[in-house]
Short mmCIF file of C-alpha atoms in Angstrom, two decimals:
data_model
loop_
_atom_site.label_atom_id
_atom_site.label_comp_id
_atom_site.label_asym_id
_atom_site.label_seq_id
_atom_site.Cartn_x
_atom_site.Cartn_y
_atom_site.Cartn_z
CA SER A 1 -22.63 -69.01 50.82
CA ALA A 2 -21.75 -67.68 47.43
CA LEU A 3 -21.15 -63.99 49.08
CA GLU A 4 -18.79 -65.56 51.25
CA VAL A 5 -16.95 -67.19 48.76
CA ALA A 6 -16.43 -64.07 46.65
CA ARG A 7 -15.67 -62.33 49.73
CA ALA A 8 -12.99 -64.87 50.53
CA LEU A 9 -12.01 -64.77 47.25
CA GLU A 10 -11.42 -60.90 47.09
CA LEU A 11 -9.50 -61.10 50.46
CA ARG A 12 -7.04 -63.69 49.02
CA HIS A 13 -6.93 -62.16 45.26
CA ASP A 14 -7.47 -59.06 43.51
CA PRO A 15 -10.07 -59.80 41.32
CA ALA A 16 -8.69 -57.58 38.07
CA GLN A 17 -5.80 -59.58 38.76
CA ALA A 18 -6.92 -63.16 39.26
CA SER A 19 -6.63 -65.44 36.73
CA GLY A 20 -7.47 -68.77 35.81
CA LEU A 21 -9.55 -71.23 38.36
CA SER A 22 -9.57 -68.77 41.00
CA ALA A 23 -10.63 -65.94 38.89
CA PHE A 24 -13.70 -68.07 37.18
CA ILE A 25 -14.90 -69.10 41.24
CA HIS A 26 -14.91 -66.08 42.17
CA ARG A 27 -16.77 -64.72 39.20
CA ALA A 28 -18.89 -67.38 39.73
CA ALA A 29 -19.49 -66.92 42.81
CA ARG A 30 -20.47 -63.58 42.99
CA GLN A 31 -22.98 -63.56 40.18
CA GLU A 32 -24.72 -66.98 42.12
CA ALA A 33 -24.17 -63.71 44.92
CA ILE A 34 -26.23 -61.32 42.90
CA LEU A 35 -28.47 -63.57 41.27
CA ALA A 36 -30.02 -64.69 44.23
CA ALA A 37 -30.61 -61.49 46.40
CA SER A 38 -32.47 -60.04 42.81
CA ARG A 39 -34.98 -62.74 43.18
CA LEU A 40 -35.41 -62.34 47.20
CA ILE A 41 -35.86 -58.43 46.52
CA SER A 42 -37.74 -59.12 43.19
CA SER A 43 -41.41 -57.14 43.15
CA ASP A 44 -42.30 -59.91 40.73
CA GLN A 45 -45.95 -60.33 41.57
CA GLU A 46 -45.62 -64.13 40.52
CA SER A 47 -43.20 -65.04 42.46
CA VAL A 48 -42.16 -66.34 46.05
CA THR A 49 -39.84 -63.42 47.90
CA LEU A 50 -39.34 -60.94 50.59
CA HIS A 51 -42.40 -58.59 49.18
CA TYR A 52 -44.21 -61.53 49.10
CA LEU A 53 -44.04 -62.92 52.51
CA MET A 54 -44.26 -59.57 54.06
CA ASP A 55 -47.47 -59.07 52.06
CA HIS A 56 -48.31 -62.25 53.74
CA VAL A 57 -47.69 -61.49 56.84
CA ARG A 58 -49.67 -58.62 56.76
CA HIS A 59 -52.72 -60.06 55.65
CA HIS A 60 -52.45 -63.32 57.39
CA PRO A 61 -51.39 -62.14 60.83
CA GLN A 62 -53.80 -64.86 62.21
CA ILE A 63 -50.61 -67.47 61.55
CA PHE A 64 -48.40 -65.73 64.52
CA ARG A 65 -50.35 -67.36 67.24
CA GLY A 66 -47.56 -66.97 69.96
CA ALA A 67 -47.19 -62.76 68.50
CA SER A 68 -49.09 -59.64 69.89
CA PRO A 69 -50.42 -57.35 67.16
CA GLY A 70 -48.14 -54.83 68.20
CA GLU A 71 -45.12 -56.99 67.25
CA LEU A 72 -46.15 -57.38 64.00
CA ASP A 73 -47.09 -53.59 63.93
CA ARG A 74 -43.92 -53.19 64.36
CA LEU A 75 -42.07 -55.24 62.65
CA LEU A 76 -44.16 -54.34 59.09
CA ALA A 77 -43.88 -50.70 60.29
CA ARG A 78 -39.62 -51.71 60.33
CA TRP A 79 -40.02 -53.11 56.97
CA ASP A 80 -41.95 -50.14 55.83
CA GLN A 81 -39.44 -47.78 56.83
CA ASP A 82 -36.18 -50.05 56.13
CA TRP A 83 -36.97 -50.70 52.66
CA LEU A 84 -36.84 -47.34 51.49
CA GLU A 85 -33.38 -47.31 52.49
CA TRP A 86 -33.02 -50.66 49.84
CA ARG A 87 -35.23 -49.32 47.40
CA GLU A 88 -32.72 -47.55 45.33
CA PHE A 89 -29.87 -50.21 45.41
CA ALA A 90 -32.43 -52.82 44.50
CA THR A 91 -33.25 -51.02 41.27
CA ARG A 92 -29.82 -51.11 40.54
CA LEU A 93 -29.21 -54.40 41.46
CA ARG A 94 -32.62 -55.41 39.39
CA ALA A 95 -30.66 -53.06 35.99
CA TYR A 96 -27.23 -55.28 36.69
CA ARG A 97 -28.67 -58.75 36.64
CA ASP A 98 -30.66 -57.52 34.08
CA ARG A 99 -27.67 -56.02 30.96
CA ARG A 100 -25.22 -58.21 32.75
CA LEU A 101 -26.40 -61.09 33.57
CA ALA A 102 -29.88 -62.67 32.67
CA HIS A 103 -29.53 -61.08 28.87
CA LEU A 104 -27.10 -60.48 26.11
CA ASP A 105 -28.19 -57.12 25.59
CA ARG A 106 -27.37 -55.31 22.47
CA LYS A 107 -26.85 -52.08 23.64
CA ALA A 108 -23.65 -53.86 25.54
CA LEU A 109 -21.76 -54.07 22.24
CA ASN A 110 -23.28 -50.83 20.94
CA GLU A 111 -23.30 -48.63 24.05
CA PRO A 112 -20.99 -50.27 26.42
CA GLU A 113 -20.93 -46.94 28.45
CA ALA A 114 -24.33 -47.49 29.72
CA PHE A 115 -23.16 -50.44 31.16
CA SER A 116 -20.40 -49.67 33.08
CA SER A 117 -22.38 -47.41 35.79
CA ILE A 118 -24.04 -49.73 37.00
CA GLU A 119 -21.58 -51.26 39.62
CA ILE A 120 -22.39 -53.47 42.63
CA SER A 121 -20.09 -53.77 45.23
CA LEU A 122 -19.94 -56.93 47.81
CA GLU A 123 -20.44 -54.73 50.72
CA ASP A 124 -23.57 -53.09 49.45
CA LEU A 125 -25.08 -56.79 48.71
CA SER A 126 -23.55 -57.68 51.76
CA GLY A 127 -25.51 -54.92 53.57
CA LEU A 128 -28.56 -56.02 52.06
CA LEU A 129 -28.66 -59.84 52.48
CA GLU A 130 -28.33 -58.35 55.83
CA PHE A 131 -31.20 -56.50 55.92
CA VAL A 132 -33.30 -60.13 54.46
CA GLN A 133 -31.60 -61.98 56.82
CA ASP A 134 -33.17 -59.89 59.45
CA GLN A 135 -36.49 -59.62 58.02
CA VAL A 136 -37.09 -63.14 57.77
CA GLY A 137 -34.81 -64.02 61.00
CA ALA A 138 -38.31 -61.39 63.10
CA ILE A 139 -40.69 -63.70 61.25
CA TYR A 140 -39.06 -67.15 61.51
CA GLY A 141 -39.11 -65.85 65.58
CA LEU A 142 -42.42 -64.91 65.50
CA TYR A 143 -43.84 -67.90 64.28
CA HIS A 144 -41.77 -70.36 65.77
CA ASN A 145 -40.89 -68.26 69.05
CA LYS A 146 -37.53 -68.85 69.05
CA GLN A 147 -34.46 -67.25 67.01
CA LEU A 148 -33.13 -68.43 64.10
CA ASP A 149 -29.18 -68.15 63.82
CA LEU A 150 -27.70 -68.91 61.12
CA GLN A 151 -24.19 -67.70 61.77
CA PRO A 152 -22.50 -70.89 62.87
CA LEU A 153 -23.57 -71.65 59.03
CA ARG A 154 -21.73 -68.38 57.98
CA GLU A 155 -18.86 -69.09 60.13
CA GLU A 156 -18.46 -72.66 58.62
CA ILE A 157 -18.88 -71.40 54.84
CA GLY A 158 -16.40 -68.34 55.71
CA ARG A 159 -13.90 -70.97 57.01
CA ALA A 160 -14.47 -73.36 54.00
CA ALA A 161 -14.09 -70.43 51.29
CA GLY A 162 -11.19 -69.13 52.95
CA CYS A 163 -9.36 -72.33 52.59
CA LEU A 164 -10.39 -72.61 49.14
CA ALA A 165 -9.32 -69.06 48.82
CA VAL A 166 -5.63 -70.08 50.03
CA HIS A 167 -5.10 -73.23 48.02
CA LEU A 168 -6.41 -71.08 44.73
CA HIS A 169 -3.88 -68.44 45.86
CA ALA A 170 -1.17 -70.98 46.20
CA ARG A 171 -1.82 -72.57 42.36
CA ASP A 172 -1.73 -69.47 41.11
CA LEU A 173 1.68 -67.74 42.52
#
């Protein structure tokens, strides 16, 4: 949801030029999308994350009563392979979260160049969240023997976010 709001606002407003309420909402939505994504892909052993979920699938195949072992093996192999493509981005996302959002690091004042090199684009974030959605959807499908369709919800949020962006753009003019 936060990603869709940030996207809609970026389509209407140049984030560098936006001011007032639209800039505040864009920044808040963008930050929430980044925080949510970094929580989902965290490798923290104590948290319920995508890694935890995949480990649970790997170690408890018996809960997927309708799935054949081959289906679970393919799902896990795809996860292992596809995650390699996202690891570097996940590292950057974690660094961005830690240095810019979660902590007020002294380096921000003393070494600002250390922070300017870490940027997170909405396109990369969107790709990561698509990857997460695909993995969760596959697990859901094997567990419930039906597809998880989030597209109607996504479209509804996109429409509402677009209306919000238009309204905010009109106010900022």
